[in-house]
Amino acid sequence: MTQLEACTRLLDPWLAHTVRIVDITDEIADVATYHLEFVDPDIGKSFSFRAGQFNMLYLPGVGEAAISISSDPAQRGTLDHTVRIAGNVTGELARAGDGATFGLRGPFGSAWPIEEALGGDVVIVTGGIGLAPLRPAIYELLNRKDEFGELSLLYGARNPFGMLYTSEYDDWGRRGLSVTTTVDRASPGWDGNVGVVPQLLDRMPLSDPANTTVMCCGPEVMMWYTARSALGRGIPPERIWISLERNMNCAIGLCGHCQFGPTFVCKDGPVLRYDRVASLLRVEGF
Amino acid sequence: MNPETTETECVFFPKIELQSLITLLVGDGYHVVGPTIDQAAIVYDKITSVDQLPRGWTDQQEAAKYRLERRDDDALFGFVVGPHSWKKYLFPPLTTVASAQKTESGWQMQTPEPDTTKYAFLGVRACELAAIAIQDRVFTGGPYVDPVYKARRSNAFIIAVNCAQSASTCFCTSMNTGPKCSSGFDLALTELEDGFEVESGSDIGAAVLGRLTTQSLTAEHSTMAAAARQQAVDQQTKQLNTEGIRDLLLGNLDHPRWKDVGDICLGCTNCTMVCPTCFCSSVEEVSDLANENVERQRHWDSCFNLSYSSMSHGTTRNTIASRYRQWLTHKLGSWENQFGTSGCVGCGRCITWCPVGIDLTEEVAAIRGDAAPKPPGGAA
Amino acid sequence: MTESSHNDRSIGEQLATLQFTASLPESVRDALAEIATERCFAAGEFLCREGESTPELFLIAAGHVGLDMLVPGRGQVRVLTLGPGEVLAWSAVVGNHGATATGVTTDEVRAIVFEDHVLLSLCQTSHDVGYVVMRELAKAISRRLVATRLQLLDLFEEQSPS
């Protein structure tokens, strides 16, 4: 193989890299975080990603699933993916143990607007497993705390048992992230907030809405009403960002599945500026 | 290959010389693909002889109708376009994009060696040149390049043939893609009674032409060739008003017409399979019984399939109406945002091969509110 | 329950920043400030009880109030938590057939309190005030209704990984 051929082969977007499960953290029911390392250490060294991007996890014979990266972009070593059992691929992944190998293609897609948010306040609004694609952004914002104003996380879950990464909240709080949680349904013993997450945004103090960036990930309806709340609070539409989910098959904008109007969610998204997609979000079946 | 054509001088070669061209290309290692009759349709398949071309046949097309008929002459290219398009060679219906082997140290991932197959396409129409140019943008114009398409495309030798007739389903003049072949070919032919007017569109085309026995073009040949091409223009009756079409369609996502067309559309995917620009695909796993050797096979998919927009927790486009709307708004609308061009070349295949005769030009007219639109499939 | 004497901002100043009253004309806020009292509550105090009459409308200025409904076999079920800028015990204004939930403070709460007959009397006397107050109340109820619908949708039930 010539050097050029070798180079071209490496650029083949269909080529998966083999990764190994180093550790598995059980998070909540049916959700676990897989800590992965590349079998080829050179790929591990050169692999970098931006907060909000995703990988295609490939289980040979089963298929691929698009999973957001949930670890710190500045961290070298393992690459974390928080996965809910939802289909064939994630079901097979749940049966894999430490040391198992499979494939990974990525990173793909757009990132949270960290640079755009510089100098202003950031409100992260998310629900359920939507916190996973935002955790890298939280790490990055906290690593660069001095470059931003106030940092807040508003996090909703179906019930108190549906919250991810609860053991990290205290640390995030100490490092400068104001964490507020709420649940749709209280269970006995829950003395925290009850209600949907856009309500938290309705009433949180905002010192400078015009310079506040919202990063939102959750079910589309929740993101739509979060954006409404944000607009109602005077946050400019171009500072509201959401992460969309569509059927991702190729992840490289060639298979067509993830189209949302003119947007290929896999390569133009998943993180998109709200005002650029708002008009299509409430069109049934689009 | 196939860069923008500059004005080149046309020459003439007699009909017999077409076999020389095929033989020469085969000798150069090309798989020559051209029109041939199979199962009562003119399709594209590998050929080695002019005798395999549909000599003396033509196609009668209208919505939901395709019939071959005898011509009263021996024209080799006296038809329009059939159900096939060249995408079946550049973007194969089934291809392996990657593979995985289980070893003692875990899964090993591979992608195939670059495809070195050289195709020579004989009989590419102007609308099809436009379709290839569109798929070039789709598969090679973005941040990710499809290796299968790129390899086959960069090796392809394209012999275009100008249409001398139009079907009732043709509307290339509305889409500014034809009927005259103006760029994107290595050679372009216009069929005359006793031979071909030939124009080269690339250095490699000129080099091949230089190895054939050609004659200088007489004024009479030139006049006849121009008349043949004009005949295709004159015969064209179908029109699509493309003015502001993207905003028209994307601004009418709740138009009742979508339900009307959804009620008769079968969701059969024919329109997307025959469309020369539709590019959707899915990758599936094909493994041996022990699941130790796995191939990732990509096959054509369609936005008309229910599973196309399915996610683990639901399907985005649950109704045929929503899927038809996706197809048409993409093809004629959002395609422009994505690739800087319409996704439609006006070949009319989706009209001919729709089993219920849905005509996209009628659908657009209905949404535009043009006087007395026909019901969906009304042309069938 | 103690009358607050610790707050250094006047009721009028607070009304100018709280969501429920911030967009009202200053004259209306002044009129409301005239009839309001400010009270502080420790965690665990009841502002209203399900089924009982509610003689006062509360506008939360600081802290949180849980709204609970009694479900036999499950006890008090919390259906909503209210925070700064939000109102509760609106039965006092829209019809006093008794509160439809129990409001209990979950932390220290400072509230701007309106006696129902005084507030209604003000609204009746000055329809200019009454119109904007009722409109604000309608907006608050509308927000609460949308939030309740979102809860009903149970959006996180079948959520998949993203």
PDB file of N, CA, C and O in Angstrom, chain A residues 9 12-16 18 58 60-64 86 101 103 108 245-247 249 252 254-257 259 261-262 264 280 284-286, chain B residues 97 106-107 109 111 113 138 144 146-147 253 279-283 285 291 294 296 301 307-308 310-313 316-317 322 325 330 337-338:
ATOM      1  N   ARG A   9      -7.300   5.410   2.915  1.00  0.00           N
ATOM      2  CA  ARG A   9      -8.023   4.394   3.656  1.00  0.00           C
ATOM      3  C   ARG A   9      -8.369   4.896   5.056  1.00  0.00           C
ATOM      4  O   ARG A   9      -9.444   4.635   5.563  1.00  0.00           O
ATOM      5  N   ASP A  12     -11.339   6.917   5.091  1.00  0.00           N
ATOM      6  CA  ASP A  12     -12.597   6.285   4.713  1.00  0.00           C
ATOM      7  C   ASP A  12     -13.585   6.449   5.863  1.00  0.00           C
ATOM      8  O   ASP A  12     -13.383   5.936   6.957  1.00  0.00           O
ATOM      9  N   PRO A  13     -14.669   7.186   5.607  1.00  0.00           N
ATOM     10  CA  PRO A  13     -15.592   7.460   6.721  1.00  0.00           C
ATOM     11  C   PRO A  13     -16.302   6.219   7.236  1.00  0.00           C
ATOM     12  O   PRO A  13     -16.944   6.268   8.271  1.00  0.00           O
ATOM     13  N   TRP A  14     -16.196   5.129   6.487  1.00  0.00           N
ATOM     14  CA  TRP A  14     -16.862   3.898   6.934  1.00  0.00           C
ATOM     15  C   TRP A  14     -15.968   3.057   7.846  1.00  0.00           C
ATOM     16  O   TRP A  14     -16.404   2.056   8.392  1.00  0.00           O
ATOM     17  N   LEU A  15     -14.694   3.443   7.976  1.00  0.00           N
ATOM     18  CA  LEU A  15     -13.778   2.621   8.770  1.00  0.00           C
ATOM     19  C   LEU A  15     -13.996   2.888  10.261  1.00  0.00           C
ATOM     20  O   LEU A  15     -13.816   4.007  10.745  1.00  0.00           O
ATOM     21  N   ALA A  16     -14.381   1.834  10.975  1.00  0.00           N
ATOM     22  CA  ALA A  16     -14.538   1.951  12.425  1.00  0.00           C
ATOM     23  C   ALA A  16     -13.209   1.632  13.094  1.00  0.00           C
ATOM     24  O   ALA A  16     -12.378   0.898  12.549  1.00  0.00           O
ATOM     25  N   THR A  18     -11.433  -0.012  16.490  1.00  0.00           N
ATOM     26  CA  THR A  18     -11.807  -0.949  17.548  1.00  0.00           C
ATOM     27  C   THR A  18     -11.576  -0.312  18.910  1.00  0.00           C
ATOM     28  O   THR A  18     -10.506   0.241  19.178  1.00  0.00           O
ATOM     29  N   TYR A  58     -20.452   0.712  16.999  1.00  0.00           N
ATOM     30  CA  TYR A  58     -20.747  -0.351  16.038  1.00  0.00           C
ATOM     31  C   TYR A  58     -20.550  -1.729  16.667  1.00  0.00           C
ATOM     32  O   TYR A  58     -19.422  -2.109  17.005  1.00  0.00           O
ATOM     33  N   PRO A  60     -20.598  -5.368  15.676  1.00  0.00           N
ATOM     34  CA  PRO A  60     -20.628  -6.156  14.437  1.00  0.00           C
ATOM     35  C   PRO A  60     -21.723  -7.219  14.480  1.00  0.00           C
ATOM     36  O   PRO A  60     -21.887  -7.909  15.481  1.00  0.00           O
ATOM     37  N   GLY A  61     -22.460  -7.294  13.395  1.00  0.00           N
ATOM     38  CA  GLY A  61     -23.544  -8.252  13.298  1.00  0.00           C
ATOM     39  C   GLY A  61     -24.852  -7.704  13.837  1.00  0.00           C
ATOM     40  O   GLY A  61     -25.907  -8.282  13.605  1.00  0.00           O
ATOM     41  N   VAL A  62     -24.789  -6.614  14.568  1.00  0.00           N
ATOM     42  CA  VAL A  62     -26.005  -6.026  15.135  1.00  0.00           C
ATOM     43  C   VAL A  62     -26.295  -4.679  14.473  1.00  0.00           C
ATOM     44  O   VAL A  62     -27.398  -4.435  13.973  1.00  0.00           O
ATOM     45  N   GLY A  63     -25.308  -3.815  14.462  1.00  0.00           N
ATOM     46  CA  GLY A  63     -25.495  -2.528  13.797  1.00  0.00           C
ATOM     47  C   GLY A  63     -24.845  -1.396  14.563  1.00  0.00           C
ATOM     48  O   GLY A  63     -24.032  -1.628  15.465  1.00  0.00           O
ATOM     49  N   GLU A  64     -25.217  -0.183  14.168  1.00  0.00           N
ATOM     50  CA  GLU A  64     -24.628   1.002  14.767  1.00  0.00           C
ATOM     51  C   GLU A  64     -25.684   1.806  15.509  1.00  0.00           C
ATOM     52  O   GLU A  64     -26.857   1.804  15.145  1.00  0.00           O
ATOM     53  N   ALA A  86     -32.295   0.872  24.343  1.00  0.00           N
ATOM     54  CA  ALA A  86     -33.476   1.334  23.611  1.00  0.00           C
ATOM     55  C   ALA A  86     -33.707   0.525  22.348  1.00  0.00           C
ATOM     56  O   ALA A  86     -34.774   0.595  21.759  1.00  0.00           O
ATOM     57  N   THR A 101     -14.756  -5.903  22.961  1.00  0.00           N
ATOM     58  CA  THR A 101     -14.378  -4.939  21.926  1.00  0.00           C
ATOM     59  C   THR A 101     -15.542  -4.748  20.966  1.00  0.00           C
ATOM     60  O   THR A 101     -16.373  -5.628  20.789  1.00  0.00           O
ATOM     61  N   GLY A 103     -16.758  -1.598  17.592  1.00  0.00           N
ATOM     62  CA  GLY A 103     -16.245  -0.558  16.706  1.00  0.00           C
ATOM     63  C   GLY A 103     -16.772   0.825  17.067  1.00  0.00           C
ATOM     64  O   GLY A 103     -17.802   0.959  17.725  1.00  0.00           O
ATOM     65  N   PHE A 108     -18.605  12.834  15.211  1.00  0.00           N
ATOM     66  CA  PHE A 108     -19.413  13.449  14.172  1.00  0.00           C
ATOM     67  C   PHE A 108     -20.235  14.607  14.742  1.00  0.00           C
ATOM     68  O   PHE A 108     -20.546  14.644  15.923  1.00  0.00           O
ATOM     69  N   GLU A 245     -32.550  14.960  17.755  1.00  0.00           N
ATOM     70  CA  GLU A 245     -32.320  13.543  17.510  1.00  0.00           C
ATOM     71  C   GLU A 245     -33.116  13.113  16.291  1.00  0.00           C
ATOM     72  O   GLU A 245     -34.285  13.447  16.163  1.00  0.00           O
ATOM     73  N   ARG A 246     -32.466  12.437  15.386  1.00  0.00           N
ATOM     74  CA  ARG A 246     -33.135  11.843  14.238  1.00  0.00           C
ATOM     75  C   ARG A 246     -32.499  10.480  13.982  1.00  0.00           C
ATOM     76  O   ARG A 246     -31.495  10.136  14.587  1.00  0.00           O
ATOM     77  N   ASN A 247     -33.093   9.730  13.061  1.00  0.00           N
ATOM     78  CA  ASN A 247     -32.516   8.440  12.703  1.00  0.00           C
ATOM     79  C   ASN A 247     -31.179   8.672  11.997  1.00  0.00           C
ATOM     80  O   ASN A 247     -31.124   9.204  10.910  1.00  0.00           O
ATOM     81  N   ASN A 249     -27.994   7.013  10.307  1.00  0.00           N
ATOM     82  CA  ASN A 249     -27.540   5.731   9.783  1.00  0.00           C
ATOM     83  C   ASN A 249     -26.083   5.801   9.366  1.00  0.00           C
ATOM     84  O   ASN A 249     -25.282   4.963   9.738  1.00  0.00           O
ATOM     85  N   ILE A 252     -22.620  10.747   8.187  1.00  0.00           N
ATOM     86  CA  ILE A 252     -21.757  11.598   7.364  1.00  0.00           C
ATOM     87  C   ILE A 252     -22.559  12.341   6.286  1.00  0.00           C
ATOM     88  O   ILE A 252     -22.000  12.802   5.293  1.00  0.00           O
ATOM     89  N   LEU A 254     -24.689  11.299   4.060  1.00  0.00           N
ATOM     90  CA  LEU A 254     -24.814  10.674   2.746  1.00  0.00           C
ATOM     91  C   LEU A 254     -26.018   9.757   2.621  1.00  0.00           C
ATOM     92  O   LEU A 254     -26.410   9.412   1.516  1.00  0.00           O
ATOM     93  N   CYS A 255     -26.624   9.345   3.721  1.00  0.00           N
ATOM     94  CA  CYS A 255     -27.679   8.325   3.615  1.00  0.00           C
ATOM     95  C   CYS A 255     -29.067   8.920   3.619  1.00  0.00           C
ATOM     96  O   CYS A 255     -30.027   8.242   3.275  1.00  0.00           O
ATOM     97  N   GLY A 256     -29.202  10.172   4.046  1.00  0.00           N
ATOM     98  CA  GLY A 256     -30.487  10.860   3.958  1.00  0.00           C
ATOM     99  C   GLY A 256     -31.414  10.726   5.145  1.00  0.00           C
ATOM    100  O   GLY A 256     -32.305  11.549   5.326  1.00  0.00           O
ATOM    101  N   HIS A 257     -31.241   9.706   5.965  1.00  0.00           N
ATOM    102  CA  HIS A 257     -32.228   9.389   7.007  1.00  0.00           C
ATOM    103  C   HIS A 257     -32.521  10.525   7.986  1.00  0.00           C
ATOM    104  O   HIS A 257     -33.643  10.672   8.442  1.00  0.00           O
ATOM    105  N   GLN A 259     -32.583  13.700   7.784  1.00  0.00           N
ATOM    106  CA  GLN A 259     -32.940  15.036   7.300  1.00  0.00           C
ATOM    107  C   GLN A 259     -34.083  15.662   8.083  1.00  0.00           C
ATOM    108  O   GLN A 259     -35.068  15.016   8.402  1.00  0.00           O
ATOM    109  N   GLY A 261     -35.903  18.975   7.121  1.00  0.00           N
ATOM    110  CA  GLY A 261     -35.883  20.056   6.149  1.00  0.00           C
ATOM    111  C   GLY A 261     -34.505  20.103   5.517  1.00  0.00           C
ATOM    112  O   GLY A 261     -33.949  19.072   5.151  1.00  0.00           O
ATOM    113  N   PRO A 262     -33.925  21.281   5.396  1.00  0.00           N
ATOM    114  CA  PRO A 262     -32.608  21.383   4.762  1.00  0.00           C
ATOM    115  C   PRO A 262     -31.464  20.844   5.627  1.00  0.00           C
ATOM    116  O   PRO A 262     -30.354  20.701   5.155  1.00  0.00           O
ATOM    117  N   PHE A 264     -29.167  18.288   7.646  1.00  0.00           N
ATOM    118  CA  PHE A 264     -28.773  16.922   7.953  1.00  0.00           C
ATOM    119  C   PHE A 264     -28.384  16.937   9.430  1.00  0.00           C
ATOM    120  O   PHE A 264     -27.353  17.524   9.792  1.00  0.00           O
ATOM    121  N   LEU A 280     -39.808  24.657  11.804  1.00  0.00           N
ATOM    122  CA  LEU A 280     -40.162  23.293  11.414  1.00  0.00           C
ATOM    123  C   LEU A 280     -40.433  22.387  12.605  1.00  0.00           C
ATOM    124  O   LEU A 280     -40.931  21.269  12.447  1.00  0.00           O
ATOM    125  N   GLU A 284     -46.126  18.649  12.114  1.00  0.00           N
ATOM    126  CA  GLU A 284     -46.331  17.234  12.373  1.00  0.00           C
ATOM    127  C   GLU A 284     -45.733  16.377  11.259  1.00  0.00           C
ATOM    128  O   GLU A 284     -45.954  16.623  10.084  1.00  0.00           O
ATOM    129  N   GLY A 285     -44.984  15.384  11.652  1.00  0.00           N
ATOM    130  CA  GLY A 285     -44.469  14.405  10.695  1.00  0.00           C
ATOM    131  C   GLY A 285     -43.441  14.940   9.723  1.00  0.00           C
ATOM    132  O   GLY A 285     -43.276  14.403   8.643  1.00  0.00           O
ATOM    133  N   PHE A 286     -42.732  15.980  10.098  1.00  0.00           N
ATOM    134  CA  PHE A 286     -41.750  16.520   9.154  1.00  0.00           C
ATOM    135  C   PHE A 286     -40.338  16.092   9.529  1.00  0.00           C
ATOM    136  O   PHE A 286     -39.968  16.095  10.652  1.00  0.00           O
TER     137      PHE A 286
ATOM    138  N   VAL B  97     -19.502  -1.666   2.391  1.00  0.00           N
ATOM    139  CA  VAL B  97     -18.748  -0.468   2.764  1.00  0.00           C
ATOM    140  C   VAL B  97     -17.710  -0.744   3.852  1.00  0.00           C
ATOM    141  O   VAL B  97     -16.769   0.024   4.028  1.00  0.00           O
ATOM    142  N   GLY B 106      -9.958  -9.614  19.653  1.00  0.00           N
ATOM    143  CA  GLY B 106     -11.115  -8.738  19.531  1.00  0.00           C
ATOM    144  C   GLY B 106     -11.473  -8.483  18.081  1.00  0.00           C
ATOM    145  O   GLY B 106     -10.915  -9.097  17.164  1.00  0.00           O
ATOM    146  N   TRP B 107     -12.392  -7.573  17.848  1.00  0.00           N
ATOM    147  CA  TRP B 107     -12.866  -7.290  16.497  1.00  0.00           C
ATOM    148  C   TRP B 107     -11.836  -6.479  15.716  1.00  0.00           C
ATOM    149  O   TRP B 107     -11.269  -5.522  16.228  1.00  0.00           O
ATOM    150  N   MET B 109     -11.472  -4.227  12.294  1.00  0.00           N
ATOM    151  CA  MET B 109     -12.341  -3.508  11.358  1.00  0.00           C
ATOM    152  C   MET B 109     -11.591  -3.215  10.056  1.00  0.00           C
ATOM    153  O   MET B 109     -10.403  -2.879  10.086  1.00  0.00           O
ATOM    154  N   THR B 111     -12.097  -1.692   5.743  1.00  0.00           N
ATOM    155  CA  THR B 111     -12.927  -1.199   4.646  1.00  0.00           C
ATOM    156  C   THR B 111     -12.354  -1.771   3.356  1.00  0.00           C
ATOM    157  O   THR B 111     -11.169  -2.129   3.291  1.00  0.00           O
ATOM    158  N   GLU B 113     -10.831  -2.485  -0.381  1.00  0.00           N
ATOM    159  CA  GLU B 113      -9.841  -1.828  -1.248  1.00  0.00           C
ATOM    160  C   GLU B 113     -10.601  -0.905  -2.201  1.00  0.00           C
ATOM    161  O   GLU B 113     -11.740  -1.197  -2.573  1.00  0.00           O
ATOM    162  N   VAL B 138     -23.510  15.515  -4.130  1.00  0.00           N
ATOM    163  CA  VAL B 138     -23.990  14.792  -2.944  1.00  0.00           C
ATOM    164  C   VAL B 138     -22.872  13.939  -2.347  1.00  0.00           C
ATOM    165  O   VAL B 138     -22.607  13.989  -1.147  1.00  0.00           O
ATOM    166  N   TYR B 144     -17.575  14.932   3.847  1.00  0.00           N
ATOM    167  CA  TYR B 144     -17.300  13.490   3.760  1.00  0.00           C
ATOM    168  C   TYR B 144     -17.533  13.033   2.330  1.00  0.00           C
ATOM    169  O   TYR B 144     -18.533  13.356   1.715  1.00  0.00           O
ATOM    170  N   ASP B 146     -17.920   9.902  -0.337  1.00  0.00           N
ATOM    171  CA  ASP B 146     -18.210   8.479  -0.395  1.00  0.00           C
ATOM    172  C   ASP B 146     -17.155   7.782  -1.246  1.00  0.00           C
ATOM    173  O   ASP B 146     -17.020   8.071  -2.436  1.00  0.00           O
ATOM    174  N   PRO B 147     -16.402   6.865  -0.647  1.00  0.00           N
ATOM    175  CA  PRO B 147     -15.279   6.271  -1.388  1.00  0.00           C
ATOM    176  C   PRO B 147     -15.713   5.418  -2.566  1.00  0.00           C
ATOM    177  O   PRO B 147     -15.020   5.365  -3.589  1.00  0.00           O
ATOM    178  N   LEU B 253     -46.359  23.451   4.046  1.00  0.00           N
ATOM    179  CA  LEU B 253     -46.236  22.110   4.632  1.00  0.00           C
ATOM    180  C   LEU B 253     -47.571  21.600   5.166  1.00  0.00           C
ATOM    181  O   LEU B 253     -47.727  20.407   5.406  1.00  0.00           O
ATOM    182  N   PHE B 279     -30.549   9.498  -3.404  1.00  0.00           N
ATOM    183  CA  PHE B 279     -29.285   8.928  -2.932  1.00  0.00           C
ATOM    184  C   PHE B 279     -29.405   8.208  -1.589  1.00  0.00           C
ATOM    185  O   PHE B 279     -28.403   7.849  -0.981  1.00  0.00           O
ATOM    186  N   CYS B 280     -30.616   8.042  -1.097  1.00  0.00           N
ATOM    187  CA  CYS B 280     -30.747   7.498   0.259  1.00  0.00           C
ATOM    188  C   CYS B 280     -30.361   6.023   0.321  1.00  0.00           C
ATOM    189  O   CYS B 280     -30.557   5.278  -0.632  1.00  0.00           O
ATOM    190  N   SER B 281     -29.814   5.651   1.436  1.00  0.00           N
ATOM    191  CA  SER B 281     -29.337   4.286   1.610  1.00  0.00           C
ATOM    192  C   SER B 281     -29.413   3.900   3.073  1.00  0.00           C
ATOM    193  O   SER B 281     -29.613   4.746   3.942  1.00  0.00           O
ATOM    194  N   SER B 282     -29.282   2.599   3.305  1.00  0.00           N
ATOM    195  CA  SER B 282     -29.164   2.082   4.666  1.00  0.00           C
ATOM    196  C   SER B 282     -28.053   1.053   4.676  1.00  0.00           C
ATOM    197  O   SER B 282     -27.812   0.393   3.666  1.00  0.00           O
ATOM    198  N   VAL B 283     -27.419   0.930   5.818  1.00  0.00           N
ATOM    199  CA  VAL B 283     -26.381  -0.086   5.963  1.00  0.00           C
ATOM    200  C   VAL B 283     -26.918  -1.182   6.872  1.00  0.00           C
ATOM    201  O   VAL B 283     -27.506  -0.904   7.915  1.00  0.00           O
ATOM    202  N   GLU B 285     -26.199  -5.289   8.489  1.00  0.00           N
ATOM    203  CA  GLU B 285     -25.177  -6.251   8.859  1.00  0.00           C
ATOM    204  C   GLU B 285     -25.467  -7.587   8.187  1.00  0.00           C
ATOM    205  O   GLU B 285     -26.598  -8.080   8.230  1.00  0.00           O
ATOM    206  N   ASN B 291     -21.294 -15.349  13.629  1.00  0.00           N
ATOM    207  CA  ASN B 291     -21.125 -13.901  13.809  1.00  0.00           C
ATOM    208  C   ASN B 291     -19.664 -13.536  14.061  1.00  0.00           C
ATOM    209  O   ASN B 291     -19.333 -12.785  14.968  1.00  0.00           O
ATOM    210  N   VAL B 294     -18.305 -10.355   9.488  1.00  0.00           N
ATOM    211  CA  VAL B 294     -19.467  -9.507   9.259  1.00  0.00           C
ATOM    212  C   VAL B 294     -19.167  -8.524   8.138  1.00  0.00           C
ATOM    213  O   VAL B 294     -18.085  -7.935   8.092  1.00  0.00           O
ATOM    214  N   ARG B 296     -20.666  -5.076   6.245  1.00  0.00           N
ATOM    215  CA  ARG B 296     -21.627  -3.980   6.353  1.00  0.00           C
ATOM    216  C   ARG B 296     -22.061  -3.641   4.938  1.00  0.00           C
ATOM    217  O   ARG B 296     -21.272  -3.093   4.163  1.00  0.00           O
ATOM    218  N   ASP B 301     -32.116   2.862  -0.050  1.00  0.00           N
ATOM    219  CA  ASP B 301     -33.291   2.980   0.806  1.00  0.00           C
ATOM    220  C   ASP B 301     -34.155   4.089   0.225  1.00  0.00           C
ATOM    221  O   ASP B 301     -33.797   4.715  -0.783  1.00  0.00           O
ATOM    222  N   SER B 307     -39.619   2.670   7.961  1.00  0.00           N
ATOM    223  CA  SER B 307     -38.464   2.527   8.852  1.00  0.00           C
ATOM    224  C   SER B 307     -37.418   3.617   8.622  1.00  0.00           C
ATOM    225  O   SER B 307     -36.539   3.818   9.452  1.00  0.00           O
ATOM    226  N   TYR B 308     -37.554   4.312   7.491  1.00  0.00           N
ATOM    227  CA  TYR B 308     -36.541   5.313   7.122  1.00  0.00           C
ATOM    228  C   TYR B 308     -36.374   6.375   8.199  1.00  0.00           C
ATOM    229  O   TYR B 308     -35.271   6.836   8.467  1.00  0.00           O
ATOM    230  N   SER B 310     -37.462   6.025  11.421  1.00  0.00           N
ATOM    231  CA  SER B 310     -37.784   5.481  12.739  1.00  0.00           C
ATOM    232  C   SER B 310     -36.617   5.625  13.692  1.00  0.00           C
ATOM    233  O   SER B 310     -35.464   5.521  13.313  1.00  0.00           O
ATOM    234  N   MET B 311     -36.970   5.903  14.926  1.00  0.00           N
ATOM    235  CA  MET B 311     -35.984   5.972  15.997  1.00  0.00           C
ATOM    236  C   MET B 311     -36.431   5.004  17.081  1.00  0.00           C
ATOM    237  O   MET B 311     -37.516   4.450  17.013  1.00  0.00           O
ATOM    238  N   SER B 312     -35.622   4.845  18.089  1.00  0.00           N
ATOM    239  CA  SER B 312     -35.943   3.830  19.090  1.00  0.00           C
ATOM    240  C   SER B 312     -37.264   4.134  19.786  1.00  0.00           C
ATOM    241  O   SER B 312     -37.945   3.249  20.245  1.00  0.00           O
ATOM    242  N   HIS B 313     -37.631   5.406  19.857  1.00  0.00           N
ATOM    243  CA  HIS B 313     -38.831   5.737  20.596  1.00  0.00           C
ATOM    244  C   HIS B 313     -39.952   6.245  19.705  1.00  0.00           C
ATOM    245  O   HIS B 313     -40.921   6.820  20.187  1.00  0.00           O
ATOM    246  N   THR B 316     -40.720   9.363  12.869  1.00  0.00           N
ATOM    247  CA  THR B 316     -41.015  10.756  12.572  1.00  0.00           C
ATOM    248  C   THR B 316     -42.138  10.883  11.546  1.00  0.00           C
ATOM    249  O   THR B 316     -43.061  11.661  11.730  1.00  0.00           O
ATOM    250  N   ARG B 317     -42.031  10.127  10.461  1.00  0.00           N
ATOM    251  CA  ARG B 317     -43.013  10.278   9.385  1.00  0.00           C
ATOM    252  C   ARG B 317     -43.877   9.022   9.287  1.00  0.00           C
ATOM    253  O   ARG B 317     -43.562   8.077   8.577  1.00  0.00           O
ATOM    254  N   SER B 322     -47.003  12.304   4.811  1.00  0.00           N
ATOM    255  CA  SER B 322     -45.805  12.977   5.329  1.00  0.00           C
ATOM    256  C   SER B 322     -44.559  12.514   4.590  1.00  0.00           C
ATOM    257  O   SER B 322     -43.606  13.275   4.422  1.00  0.00           O
ATOM    258  N   ARG B 325     -44.583  14.204   1.178  1.00  0.00           N
ATOM    259  CA  ARG B 325     -44.192  15.608   1.391  1.00  0.00           C
ATOM    260  C   ARG B 325     -42.677  15.712   1.603  1.00  0.00           C
ATOM    261  O   ARG B 325     -42.028  16.623   1.084  1.00  0.00           O
ATOM    262  N   HIS B 330     -38.019  17.829  -0.389  1.00  0.00           N
ATOM    263  CA  HIS B 330     -36.564  17.660  -0.483  1.00  0.00           C
ATOM    264  C   HIS B 330     -36.115  17.798  -1.929  1.00  0.00           C
ATOM    265  O   HIS B 330     -35.256  18.608  -2.251  1.00  0.00           O
ATOM    266  N   ASN B 337     -30.934  24.101  -0.643  1.00  0.00           N
ATOM    267  CA  ASN B 337     -30.133  24.519   0.513  1.00  0.00           C
ATOM    268  C   ASN B 337     -28.932  23.604   0.700  1.00  0.00           C
ATOM    269  O   ASN B 337     -27.846  24.046   1.052  1.00  0.00           O
ATOM    270  N   GLN B 338     -29.163  22.327   0.489  1.00  0.00           N
ATOM    271  CA  GLN B 338     -28.124  21.347   0.794  1.00  0.00           C
ATOM    272  C   GLN B 338     -27.019  21.290  -0.255  1.00  0.00           C
ATOM    273  O   GLN B 338     -25.851  21.144   0.083  1.00  0.00           O
TER     274      GLN B 338
END
